[in-house]
PDB file of C-alpha atoms and ligand atoms in Angstrom:
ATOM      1  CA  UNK A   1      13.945  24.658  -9.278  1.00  0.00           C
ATOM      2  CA  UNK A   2      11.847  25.027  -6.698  1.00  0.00           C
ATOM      3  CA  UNK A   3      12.505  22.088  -3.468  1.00  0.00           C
ATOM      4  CA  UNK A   4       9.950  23.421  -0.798  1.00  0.00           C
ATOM      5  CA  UNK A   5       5.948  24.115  -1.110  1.00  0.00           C
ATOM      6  CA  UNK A   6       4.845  27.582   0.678  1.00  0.00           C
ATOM      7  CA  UNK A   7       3.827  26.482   4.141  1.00  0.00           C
ATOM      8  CA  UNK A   8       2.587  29.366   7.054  1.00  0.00           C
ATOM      9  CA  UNK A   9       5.197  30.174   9.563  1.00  0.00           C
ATOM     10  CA  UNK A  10       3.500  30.494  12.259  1.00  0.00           C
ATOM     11  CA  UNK A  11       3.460  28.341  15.306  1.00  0.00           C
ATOM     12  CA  UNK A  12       0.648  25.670  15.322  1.00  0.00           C
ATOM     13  CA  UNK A  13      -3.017  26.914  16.682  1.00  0.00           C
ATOM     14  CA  UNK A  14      -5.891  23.913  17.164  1.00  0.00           C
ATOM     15  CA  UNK A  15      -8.821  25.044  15.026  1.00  0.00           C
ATOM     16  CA  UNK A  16     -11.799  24.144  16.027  1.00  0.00           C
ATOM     17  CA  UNK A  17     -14.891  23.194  15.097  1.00  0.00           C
ATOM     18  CA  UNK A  18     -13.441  21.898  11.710  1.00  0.00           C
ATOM     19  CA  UNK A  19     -14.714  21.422   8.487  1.00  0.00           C
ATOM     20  CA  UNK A  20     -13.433  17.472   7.117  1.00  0.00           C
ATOM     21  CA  UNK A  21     -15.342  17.876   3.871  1.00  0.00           C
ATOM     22  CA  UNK A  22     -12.531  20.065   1.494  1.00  0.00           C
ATOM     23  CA  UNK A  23     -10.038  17.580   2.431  1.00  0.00           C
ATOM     24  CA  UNK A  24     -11.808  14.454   1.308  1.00  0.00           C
ATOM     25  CA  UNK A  25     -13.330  12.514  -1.726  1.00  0.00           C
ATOM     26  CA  UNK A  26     -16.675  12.185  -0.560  1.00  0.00           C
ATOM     27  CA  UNK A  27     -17.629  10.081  -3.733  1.00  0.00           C
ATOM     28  CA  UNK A  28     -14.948   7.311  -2.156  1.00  0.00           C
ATOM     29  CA  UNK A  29     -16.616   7.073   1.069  1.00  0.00           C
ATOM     30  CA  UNK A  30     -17.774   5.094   3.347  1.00  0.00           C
ATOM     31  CA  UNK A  31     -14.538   4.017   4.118  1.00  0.00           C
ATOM     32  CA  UNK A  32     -13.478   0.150   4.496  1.00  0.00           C
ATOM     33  CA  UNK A  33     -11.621   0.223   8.067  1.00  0.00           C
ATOM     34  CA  UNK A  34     -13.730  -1.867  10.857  1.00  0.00           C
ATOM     35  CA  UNK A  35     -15.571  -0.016  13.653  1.00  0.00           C
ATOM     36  CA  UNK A  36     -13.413   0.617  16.198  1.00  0.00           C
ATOM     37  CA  UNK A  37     -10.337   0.832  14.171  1.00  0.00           C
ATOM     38  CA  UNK A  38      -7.875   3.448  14.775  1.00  0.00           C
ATOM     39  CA  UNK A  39      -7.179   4.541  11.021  1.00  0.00           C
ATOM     40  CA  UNK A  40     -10.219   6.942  10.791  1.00  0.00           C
ATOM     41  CA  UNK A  41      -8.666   9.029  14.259  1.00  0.00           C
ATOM     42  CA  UNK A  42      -5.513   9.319  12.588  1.00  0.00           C
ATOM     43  CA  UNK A  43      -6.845  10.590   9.198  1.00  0.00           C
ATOM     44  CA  UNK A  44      -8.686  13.166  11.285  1.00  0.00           C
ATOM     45  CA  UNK A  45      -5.700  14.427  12.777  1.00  0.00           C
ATOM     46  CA  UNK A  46      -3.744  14.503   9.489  1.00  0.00           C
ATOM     47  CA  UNK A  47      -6.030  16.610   7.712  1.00  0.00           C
ATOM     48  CA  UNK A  48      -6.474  18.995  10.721  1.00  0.00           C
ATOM     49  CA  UNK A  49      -3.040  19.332  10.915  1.00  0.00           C
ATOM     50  CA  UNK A  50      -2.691  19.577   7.052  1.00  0.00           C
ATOM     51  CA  UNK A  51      -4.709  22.626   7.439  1.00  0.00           C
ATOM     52  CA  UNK A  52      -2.781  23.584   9.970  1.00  0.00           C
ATOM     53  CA  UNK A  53       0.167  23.970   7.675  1.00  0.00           C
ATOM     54  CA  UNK A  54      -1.607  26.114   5.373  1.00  0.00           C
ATOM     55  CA  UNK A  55       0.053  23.937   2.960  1.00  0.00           C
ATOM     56  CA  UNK A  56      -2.090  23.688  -0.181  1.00  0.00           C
ATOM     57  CA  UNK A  57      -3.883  20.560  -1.475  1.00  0.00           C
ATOM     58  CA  UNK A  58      -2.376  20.695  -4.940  1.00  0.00           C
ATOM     59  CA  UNK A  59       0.616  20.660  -3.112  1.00  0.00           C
ATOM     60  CA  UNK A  60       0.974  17.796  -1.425  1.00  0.00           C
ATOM     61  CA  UNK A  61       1.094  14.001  -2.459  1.00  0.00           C
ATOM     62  CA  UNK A  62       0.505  10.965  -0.841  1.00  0.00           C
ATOM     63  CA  UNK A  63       1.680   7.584  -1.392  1.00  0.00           C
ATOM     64  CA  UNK A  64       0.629   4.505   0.175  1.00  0.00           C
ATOM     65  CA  UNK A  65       2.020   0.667  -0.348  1.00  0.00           C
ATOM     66  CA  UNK A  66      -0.822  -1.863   0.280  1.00  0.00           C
ATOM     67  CA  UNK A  67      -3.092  -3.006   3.545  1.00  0.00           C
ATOM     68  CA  UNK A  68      -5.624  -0.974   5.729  1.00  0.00           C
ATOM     69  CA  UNK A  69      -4.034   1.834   6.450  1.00  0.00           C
ATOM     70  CA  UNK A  70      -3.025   2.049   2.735  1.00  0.00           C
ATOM     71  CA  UNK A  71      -6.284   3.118   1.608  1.00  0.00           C
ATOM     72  CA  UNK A  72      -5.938   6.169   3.241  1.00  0.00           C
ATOM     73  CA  UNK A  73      -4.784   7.953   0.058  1.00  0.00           C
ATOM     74  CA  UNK A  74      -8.407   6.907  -1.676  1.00  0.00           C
ATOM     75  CA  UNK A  75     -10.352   9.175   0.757  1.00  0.00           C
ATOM     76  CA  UNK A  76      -8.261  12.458   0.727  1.00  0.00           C
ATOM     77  CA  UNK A  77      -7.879  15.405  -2.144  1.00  0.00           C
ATOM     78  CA  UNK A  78      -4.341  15.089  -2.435  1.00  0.00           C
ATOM     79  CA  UNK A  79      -2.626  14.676  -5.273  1.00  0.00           C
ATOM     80  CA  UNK A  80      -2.286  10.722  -4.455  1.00  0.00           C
ATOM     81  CA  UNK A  81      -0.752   6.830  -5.246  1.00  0.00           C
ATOM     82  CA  UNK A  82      -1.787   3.694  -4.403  1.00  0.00           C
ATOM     83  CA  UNK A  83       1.293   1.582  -4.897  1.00  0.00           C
ATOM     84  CA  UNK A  84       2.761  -1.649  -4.429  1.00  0.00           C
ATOM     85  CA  UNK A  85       3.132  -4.092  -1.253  1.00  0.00           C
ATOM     86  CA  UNK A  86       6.165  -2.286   0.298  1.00  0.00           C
ATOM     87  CA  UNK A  87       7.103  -0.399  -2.272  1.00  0.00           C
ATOM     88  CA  UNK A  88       5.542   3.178  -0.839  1.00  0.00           C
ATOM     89  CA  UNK A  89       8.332   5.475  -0.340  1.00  0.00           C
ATOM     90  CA  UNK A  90       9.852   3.918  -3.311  1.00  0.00           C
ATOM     91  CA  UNK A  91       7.382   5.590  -5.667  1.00  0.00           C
ATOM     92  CA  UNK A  92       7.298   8.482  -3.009  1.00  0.00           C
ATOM     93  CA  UNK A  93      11.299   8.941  -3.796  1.00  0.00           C
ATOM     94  CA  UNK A  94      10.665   8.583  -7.610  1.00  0.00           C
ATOM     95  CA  UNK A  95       7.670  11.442  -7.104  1.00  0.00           C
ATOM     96  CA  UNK A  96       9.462  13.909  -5.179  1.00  0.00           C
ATOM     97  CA  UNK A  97      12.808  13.828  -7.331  1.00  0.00           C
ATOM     98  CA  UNK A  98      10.599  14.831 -10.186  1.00  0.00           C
ATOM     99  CA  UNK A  99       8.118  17.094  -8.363  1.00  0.00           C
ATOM    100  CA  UNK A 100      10.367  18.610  -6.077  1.00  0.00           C
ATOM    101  CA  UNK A 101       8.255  21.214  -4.947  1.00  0.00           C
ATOM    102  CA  UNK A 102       5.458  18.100  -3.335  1.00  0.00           C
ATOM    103  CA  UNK A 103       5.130  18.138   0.036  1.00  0.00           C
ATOM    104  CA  UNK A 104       5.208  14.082   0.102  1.00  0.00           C
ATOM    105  CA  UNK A 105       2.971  11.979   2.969  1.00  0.00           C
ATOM    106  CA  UNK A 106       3.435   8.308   2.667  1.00  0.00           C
ATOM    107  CA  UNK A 107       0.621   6.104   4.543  1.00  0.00           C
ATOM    108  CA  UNK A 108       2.560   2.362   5.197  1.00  0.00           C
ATOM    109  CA  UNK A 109       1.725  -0.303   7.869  1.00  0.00           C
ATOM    110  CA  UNK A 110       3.937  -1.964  10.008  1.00  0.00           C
ATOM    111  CA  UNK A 111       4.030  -5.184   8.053  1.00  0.00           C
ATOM    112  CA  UNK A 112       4.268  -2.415   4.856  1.00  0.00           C
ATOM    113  CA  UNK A 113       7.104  -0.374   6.333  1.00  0.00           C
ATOM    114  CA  UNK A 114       8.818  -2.909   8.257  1.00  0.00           C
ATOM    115  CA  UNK A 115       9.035  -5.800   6.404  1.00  0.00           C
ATOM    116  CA  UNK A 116       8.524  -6.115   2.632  1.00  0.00           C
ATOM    117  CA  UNK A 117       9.228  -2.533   2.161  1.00  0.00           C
ATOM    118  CA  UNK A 118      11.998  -2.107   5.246  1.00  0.00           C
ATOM    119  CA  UNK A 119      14.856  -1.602   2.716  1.00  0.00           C
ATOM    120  CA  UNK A 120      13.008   0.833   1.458  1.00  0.00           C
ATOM    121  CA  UNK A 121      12.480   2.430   4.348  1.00  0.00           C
ATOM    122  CA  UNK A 122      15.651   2.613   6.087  1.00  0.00           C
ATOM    123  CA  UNK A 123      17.468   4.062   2.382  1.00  0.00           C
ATOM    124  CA  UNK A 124      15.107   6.410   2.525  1.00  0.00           C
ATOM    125  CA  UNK A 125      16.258   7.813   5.939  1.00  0.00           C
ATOM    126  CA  UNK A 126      19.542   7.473   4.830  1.00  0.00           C
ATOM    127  CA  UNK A 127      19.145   9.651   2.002  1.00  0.00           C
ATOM    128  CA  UNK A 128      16.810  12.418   4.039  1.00  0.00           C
ATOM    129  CA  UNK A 129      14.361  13.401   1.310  1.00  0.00           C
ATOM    130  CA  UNK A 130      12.069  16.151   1.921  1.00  0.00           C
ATOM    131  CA  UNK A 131       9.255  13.151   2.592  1.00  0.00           C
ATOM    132  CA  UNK A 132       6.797  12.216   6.100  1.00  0.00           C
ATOM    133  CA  UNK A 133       6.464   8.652   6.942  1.00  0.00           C
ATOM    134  CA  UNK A 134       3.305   7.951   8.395  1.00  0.00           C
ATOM    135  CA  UNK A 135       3.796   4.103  10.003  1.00  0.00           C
ATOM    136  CA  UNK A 136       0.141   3.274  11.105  1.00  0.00           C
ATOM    137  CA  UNK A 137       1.386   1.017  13.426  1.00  0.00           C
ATOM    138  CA  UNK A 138      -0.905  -2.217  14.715  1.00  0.00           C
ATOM    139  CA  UNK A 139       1.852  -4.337  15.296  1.00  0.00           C
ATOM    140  CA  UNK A 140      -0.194  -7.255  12.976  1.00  0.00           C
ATOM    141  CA  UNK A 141      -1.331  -7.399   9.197  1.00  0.00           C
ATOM    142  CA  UNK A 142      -4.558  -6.083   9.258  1.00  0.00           C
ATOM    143  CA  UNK A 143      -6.143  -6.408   5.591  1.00  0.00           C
ATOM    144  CA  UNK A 144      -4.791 -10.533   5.150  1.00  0.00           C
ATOM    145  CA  UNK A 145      -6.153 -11.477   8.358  1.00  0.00           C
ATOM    146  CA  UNK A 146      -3.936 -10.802  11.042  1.00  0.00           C
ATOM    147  CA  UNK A 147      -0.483 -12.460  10.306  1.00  0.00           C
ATOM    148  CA  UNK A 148       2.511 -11.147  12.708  1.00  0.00           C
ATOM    149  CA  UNK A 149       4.405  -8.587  11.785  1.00  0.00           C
ATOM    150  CA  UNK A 150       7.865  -7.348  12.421  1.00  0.00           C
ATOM    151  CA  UNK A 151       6.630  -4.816  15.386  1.00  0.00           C
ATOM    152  CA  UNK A 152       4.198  -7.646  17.090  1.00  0.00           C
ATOM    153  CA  UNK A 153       5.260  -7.590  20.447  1.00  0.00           C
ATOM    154  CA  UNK A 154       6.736 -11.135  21.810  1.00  0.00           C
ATOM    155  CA  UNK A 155       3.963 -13.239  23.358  1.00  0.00           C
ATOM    156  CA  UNK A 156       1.243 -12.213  21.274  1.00  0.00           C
ATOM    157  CA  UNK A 157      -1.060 -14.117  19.608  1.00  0.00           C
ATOM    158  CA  UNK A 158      -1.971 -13.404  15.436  1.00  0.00           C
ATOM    159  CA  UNK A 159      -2.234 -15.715  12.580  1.00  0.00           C
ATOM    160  CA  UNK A 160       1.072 -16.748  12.442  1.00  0.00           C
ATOM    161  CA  UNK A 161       2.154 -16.984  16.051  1.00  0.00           C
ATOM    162  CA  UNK A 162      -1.318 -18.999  17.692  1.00  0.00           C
ATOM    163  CA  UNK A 163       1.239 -19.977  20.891  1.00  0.00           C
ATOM    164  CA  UNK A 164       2.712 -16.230  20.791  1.00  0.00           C
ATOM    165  CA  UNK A 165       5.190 -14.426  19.100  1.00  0.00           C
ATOM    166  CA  UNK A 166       9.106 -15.701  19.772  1.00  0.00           C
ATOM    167  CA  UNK A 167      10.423 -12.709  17.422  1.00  0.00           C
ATOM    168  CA  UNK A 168      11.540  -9.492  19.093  1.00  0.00           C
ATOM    169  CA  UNK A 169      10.167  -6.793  17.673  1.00  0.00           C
ATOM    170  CA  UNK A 170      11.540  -3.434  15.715  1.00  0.00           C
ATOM    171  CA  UNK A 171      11.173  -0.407  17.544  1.00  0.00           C
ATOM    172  CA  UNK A 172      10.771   1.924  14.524  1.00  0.00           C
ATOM    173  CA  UNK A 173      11.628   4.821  15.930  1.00  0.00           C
ATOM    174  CA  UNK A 174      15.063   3.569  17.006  1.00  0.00           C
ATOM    175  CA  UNK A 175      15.292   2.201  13.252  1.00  0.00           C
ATOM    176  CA  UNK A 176      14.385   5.217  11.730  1.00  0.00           C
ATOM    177  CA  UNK A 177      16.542   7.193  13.959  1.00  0.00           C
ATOM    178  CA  UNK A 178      19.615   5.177  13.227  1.00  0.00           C
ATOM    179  CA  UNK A 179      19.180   4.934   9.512  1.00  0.00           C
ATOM    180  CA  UNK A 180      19.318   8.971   9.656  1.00  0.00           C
ATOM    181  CA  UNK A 181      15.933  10.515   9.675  1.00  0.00           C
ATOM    182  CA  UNK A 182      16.241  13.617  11.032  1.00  0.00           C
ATOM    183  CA  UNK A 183      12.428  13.931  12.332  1.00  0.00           C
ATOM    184  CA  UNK A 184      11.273  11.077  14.702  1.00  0.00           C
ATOM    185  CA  UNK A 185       8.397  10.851  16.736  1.00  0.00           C
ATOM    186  CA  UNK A 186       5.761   8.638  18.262  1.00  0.00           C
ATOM    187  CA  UNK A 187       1.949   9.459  18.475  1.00  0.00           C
ATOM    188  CA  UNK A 188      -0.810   7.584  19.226  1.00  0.00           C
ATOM    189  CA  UNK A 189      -4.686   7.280  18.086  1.00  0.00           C
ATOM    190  CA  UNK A 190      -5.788   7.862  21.885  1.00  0.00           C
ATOM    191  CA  UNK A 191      -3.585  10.902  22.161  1.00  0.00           C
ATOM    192  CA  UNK A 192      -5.400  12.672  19.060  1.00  0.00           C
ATOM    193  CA  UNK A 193      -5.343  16.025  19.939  1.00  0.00           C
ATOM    194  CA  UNK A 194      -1.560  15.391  20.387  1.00  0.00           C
ATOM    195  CA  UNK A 195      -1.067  13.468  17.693  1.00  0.00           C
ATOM    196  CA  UNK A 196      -2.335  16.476  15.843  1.00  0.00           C
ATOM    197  CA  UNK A 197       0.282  18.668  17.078  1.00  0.00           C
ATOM    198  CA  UNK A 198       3.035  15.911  15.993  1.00  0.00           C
ATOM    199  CA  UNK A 199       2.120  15.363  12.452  1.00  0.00           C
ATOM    200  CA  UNK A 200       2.077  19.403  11.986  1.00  0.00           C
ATOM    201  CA  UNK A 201       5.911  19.076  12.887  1.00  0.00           C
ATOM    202  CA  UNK A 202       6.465  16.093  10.808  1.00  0.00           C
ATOM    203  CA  UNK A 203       5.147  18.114   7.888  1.00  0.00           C
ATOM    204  CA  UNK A 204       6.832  21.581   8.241  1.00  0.00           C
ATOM    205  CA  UNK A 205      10.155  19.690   8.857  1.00  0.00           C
ATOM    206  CA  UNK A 206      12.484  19.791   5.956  1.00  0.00           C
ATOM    207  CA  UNK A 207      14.149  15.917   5.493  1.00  0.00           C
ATOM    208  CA  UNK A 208      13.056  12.647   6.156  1.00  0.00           C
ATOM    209  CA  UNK A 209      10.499  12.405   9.069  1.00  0.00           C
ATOM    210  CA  UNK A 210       8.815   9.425  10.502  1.00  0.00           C
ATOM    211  CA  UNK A 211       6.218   9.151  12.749  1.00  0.00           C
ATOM    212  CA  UNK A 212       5.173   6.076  14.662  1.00  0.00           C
ATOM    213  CA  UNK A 213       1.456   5.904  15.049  1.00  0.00           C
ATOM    214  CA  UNK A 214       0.471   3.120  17.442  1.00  0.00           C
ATOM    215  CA  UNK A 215      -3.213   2.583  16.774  1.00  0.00           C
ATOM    216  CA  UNK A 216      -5.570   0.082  17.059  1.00  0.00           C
ATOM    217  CA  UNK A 217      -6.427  -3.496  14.992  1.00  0.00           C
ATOM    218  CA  UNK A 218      -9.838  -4.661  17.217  1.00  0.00           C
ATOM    219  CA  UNK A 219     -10.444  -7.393  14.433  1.00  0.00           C
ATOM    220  CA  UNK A 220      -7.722  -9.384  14.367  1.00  0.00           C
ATOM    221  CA  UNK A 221      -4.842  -8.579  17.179  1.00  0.00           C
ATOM    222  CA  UNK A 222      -7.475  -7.390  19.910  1.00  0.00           C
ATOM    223  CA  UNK A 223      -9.507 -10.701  19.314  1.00  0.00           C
ATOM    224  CA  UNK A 224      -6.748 -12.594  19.490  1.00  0.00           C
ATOM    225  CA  UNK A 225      -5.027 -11.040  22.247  1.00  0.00           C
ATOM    226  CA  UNK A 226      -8.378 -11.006  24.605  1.00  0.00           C
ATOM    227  CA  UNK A 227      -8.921  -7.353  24.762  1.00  0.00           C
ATOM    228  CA  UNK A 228     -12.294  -7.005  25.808  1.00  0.00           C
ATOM    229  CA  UNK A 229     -13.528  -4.143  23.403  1.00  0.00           C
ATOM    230  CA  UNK A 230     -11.517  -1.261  21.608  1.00  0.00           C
ATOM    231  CA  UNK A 231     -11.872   0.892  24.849  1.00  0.00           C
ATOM    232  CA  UNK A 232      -9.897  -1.700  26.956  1.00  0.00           C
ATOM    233  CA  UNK A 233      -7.295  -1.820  23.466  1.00  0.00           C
ATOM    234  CA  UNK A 234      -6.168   1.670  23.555  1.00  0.00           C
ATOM    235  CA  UNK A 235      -5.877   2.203  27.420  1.00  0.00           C
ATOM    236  CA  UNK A 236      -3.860  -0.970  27.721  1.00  0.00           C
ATOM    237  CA  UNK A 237      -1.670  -0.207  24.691  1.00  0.00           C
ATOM    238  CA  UNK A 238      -1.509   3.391  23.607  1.00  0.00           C
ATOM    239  CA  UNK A 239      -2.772   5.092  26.814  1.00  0.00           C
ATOM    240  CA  UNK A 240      -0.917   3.082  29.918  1.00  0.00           C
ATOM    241  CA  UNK A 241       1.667   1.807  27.693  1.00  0.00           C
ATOM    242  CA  UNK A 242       3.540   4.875  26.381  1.00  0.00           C
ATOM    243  CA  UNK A 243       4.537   8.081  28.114  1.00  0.00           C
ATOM    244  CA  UNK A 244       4.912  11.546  26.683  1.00  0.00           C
ATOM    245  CA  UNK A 245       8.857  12.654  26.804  1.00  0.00           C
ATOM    246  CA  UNK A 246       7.736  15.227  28.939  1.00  0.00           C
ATOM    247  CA  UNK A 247       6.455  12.976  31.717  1.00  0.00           C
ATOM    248  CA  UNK A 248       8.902  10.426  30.904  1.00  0.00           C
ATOM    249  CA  UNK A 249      11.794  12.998  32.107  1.00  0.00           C
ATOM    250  CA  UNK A 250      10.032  12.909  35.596  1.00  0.00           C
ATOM    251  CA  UNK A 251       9.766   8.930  35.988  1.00  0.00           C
ATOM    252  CA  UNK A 252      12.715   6.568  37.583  1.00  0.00           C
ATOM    253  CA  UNK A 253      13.680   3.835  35.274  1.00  0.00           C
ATOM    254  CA  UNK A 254      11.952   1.267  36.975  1.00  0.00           C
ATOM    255  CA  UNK A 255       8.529   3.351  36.172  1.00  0.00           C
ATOM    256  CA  UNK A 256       9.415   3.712  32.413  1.00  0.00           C
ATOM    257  CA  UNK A 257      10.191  -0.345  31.897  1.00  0.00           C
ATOM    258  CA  UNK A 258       7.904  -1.298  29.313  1.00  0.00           C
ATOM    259  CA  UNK A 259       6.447   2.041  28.408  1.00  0.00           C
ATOM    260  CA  UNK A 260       7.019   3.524  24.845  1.00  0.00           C
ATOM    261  CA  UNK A 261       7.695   6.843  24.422  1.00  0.00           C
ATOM    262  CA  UNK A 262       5.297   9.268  22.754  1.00  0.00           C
ATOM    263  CA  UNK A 263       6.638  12.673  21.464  1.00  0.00           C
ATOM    264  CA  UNK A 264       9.066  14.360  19.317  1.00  0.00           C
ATOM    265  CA  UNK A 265      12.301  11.728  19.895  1.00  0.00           C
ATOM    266  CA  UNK A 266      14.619  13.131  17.679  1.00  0.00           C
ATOM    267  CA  UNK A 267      15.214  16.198  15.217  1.00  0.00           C
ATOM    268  CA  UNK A 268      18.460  17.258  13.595  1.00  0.00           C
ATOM    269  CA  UNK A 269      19.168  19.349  10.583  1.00  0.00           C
ATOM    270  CA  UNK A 270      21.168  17.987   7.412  1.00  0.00           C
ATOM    271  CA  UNK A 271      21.328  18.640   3.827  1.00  0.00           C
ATOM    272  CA  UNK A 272      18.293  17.384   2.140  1.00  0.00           C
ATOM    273  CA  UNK A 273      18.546  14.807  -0.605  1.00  0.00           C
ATOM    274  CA  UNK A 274      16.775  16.897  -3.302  1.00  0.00           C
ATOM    275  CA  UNK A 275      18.893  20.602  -2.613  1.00  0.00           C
ATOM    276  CA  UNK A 276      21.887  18.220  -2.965  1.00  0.00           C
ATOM    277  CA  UNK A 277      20.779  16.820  -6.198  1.00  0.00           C
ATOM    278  CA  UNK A 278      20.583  20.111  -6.904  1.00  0.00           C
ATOM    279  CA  UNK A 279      23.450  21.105  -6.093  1.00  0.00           C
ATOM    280  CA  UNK A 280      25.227  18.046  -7.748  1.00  0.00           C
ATOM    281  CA  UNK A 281      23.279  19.470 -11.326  1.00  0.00           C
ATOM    282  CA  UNK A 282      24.704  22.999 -10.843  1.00  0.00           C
ATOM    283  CA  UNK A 283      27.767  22.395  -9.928  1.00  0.00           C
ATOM    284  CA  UNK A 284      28.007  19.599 -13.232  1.00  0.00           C
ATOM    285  CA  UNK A 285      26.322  21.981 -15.845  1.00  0.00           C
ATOM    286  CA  UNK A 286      27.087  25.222 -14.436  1.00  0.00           C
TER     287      UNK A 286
HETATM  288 FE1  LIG B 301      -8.516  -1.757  10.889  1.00  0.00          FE
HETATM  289 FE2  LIG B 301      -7.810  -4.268  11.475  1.00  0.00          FE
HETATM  290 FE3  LIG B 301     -10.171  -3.794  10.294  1.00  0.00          FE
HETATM  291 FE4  LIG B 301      -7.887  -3.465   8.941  1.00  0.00          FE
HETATM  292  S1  LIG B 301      -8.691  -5.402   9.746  1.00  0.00           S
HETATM  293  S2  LIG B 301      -9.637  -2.036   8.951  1.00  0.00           S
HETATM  294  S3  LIG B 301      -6.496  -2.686  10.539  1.00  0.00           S
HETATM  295  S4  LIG B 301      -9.548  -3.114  12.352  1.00  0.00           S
HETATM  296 MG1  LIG B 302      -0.517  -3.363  10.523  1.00  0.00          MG
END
């Protein structure tokens, strides 16, 4: 049984100028997502980093739950789900235990991820299958109309919290981390180019990875919260409010307080759950 697709070797190179159109479903486009919402960037640094992989198209899956970001598996020429509220890397568990040799992408919101599907989520770090967790991450639900979710910071404003959030919020990566994913990170639409360079780690690592991806919601949390236009969105939140681990390493405490880190935050190597279902089948039949 084969557990790993064929992926290059080599060290990630930016190609560039790049060709979208082999990647996508050009009969399914236009895309829904607002102007000025961060979804599109991030697709565009997926599939230039799926090319970067050299990973093959038949080869990979990808399996979304439901809201904005969900759609994201209509557009591309993957093999690909669209699923149920919460339930993504549910079905993504299901796939890859009988199509071991997927590469498997799941596309989940925060409200996704976090909330309806957060037992879900943190099981599936536990077990760390072969799977990357893409958590487009807008801290509000985008498609019903801006409701708060579990990562909207206290004090802001959405559907459900007109006189501002009293919740804390998760910090996913922490989450992730501690449930046992042995790939975290934290990217950011602004930082595209290195966002690029993330997700081509997330997908040639072997186990559960999970990446982050604070991006932006202009419709409902950057109307409510009073951001002028998308511009003034990303520099407040993902440009001046996160720090890449290399700066970060250079900054006293009191310079880091309310920044988020952006980077590769954690990586660690342990058997993966499909080799030791493998194993488990060999070692009962053999
Ligand atoms: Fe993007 Fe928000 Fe529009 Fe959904 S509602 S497409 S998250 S801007
Ligand atoms: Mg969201």
């Amino acid at each position: 049984m084969t557990t790993q697709v064929t992926a290059r070797t080599v060290p990630y190179k930016e190609k560039k100028p790049f060709d979208y159109s082999p990647f996508l479903r050009k009969g399914k486009l236009p895309h829904i997502w607002c102007a000025g919402c961060g979804h599109g960037i991030v697709l565009k640094s997926l599939l230039r980093a799926v090319d970067a992989t050299g990973i093959a198209k038949d080869d990979l899956a990808m399996v979304s739950g439901i809201g904005c970001s969900s759609r994201t598996p209509g557009y591309v020429d993957f093999n690909t789900m669209h699923t149920l509220h919460g339930r993504a890397t549910a079905f993504a568990t299901g796939l890859k235990l009988a199509k071991p040799r997927l590469k498997v992408i799941v596309a989940t919101g925060d409200g996704d991820a976090m909330a309806i599907g957060g037992n879900h989520f943190i099981h599936a770090c536990r077990r760390n299958m072969d799977m990357l967790i893409l958590v487009y991450n807008n801290y509000i639900y985008g498609m019903t109309s801006g409701q708060a979710s579990p990562t909207t910071p206290e004090e802001k404003i959405s559907t459900t919290s007109r006189y501002g959030s009293i919740e804390p919020a998760f910090d996913i990566c922490e989450l992730a981390k501690t449930a046992g994913a042995t790939f975290v990170a934290r990217g950011t639409a602004y930082h595209a180019q290195e966002l690029e360079k993330t997700l081509y780690e997330g997908l040639m690592h072997r186990g559960t990875a999970v990446i982050d991806i604070l991006d932006s919601c202009p419709t409902y949390y950057g109307r409510f919260n009073k951001y002028k236009n998308v511009a003034e969105m990303m520099d407040k939140i993902e440009k001046d409010g996160t720090v890449s681990v290399a700066q970060a390493a250079k900054l006293s405490p009191e310079k880091l307080e309310g920044k988020q880190l952006r980077g590769i935050l954690h990586r660690s190597e342990r058997l993966e759950y499909c080799d030791g279902y493998k194993n488990l089948v060999d070692r009962v039949t053999g």
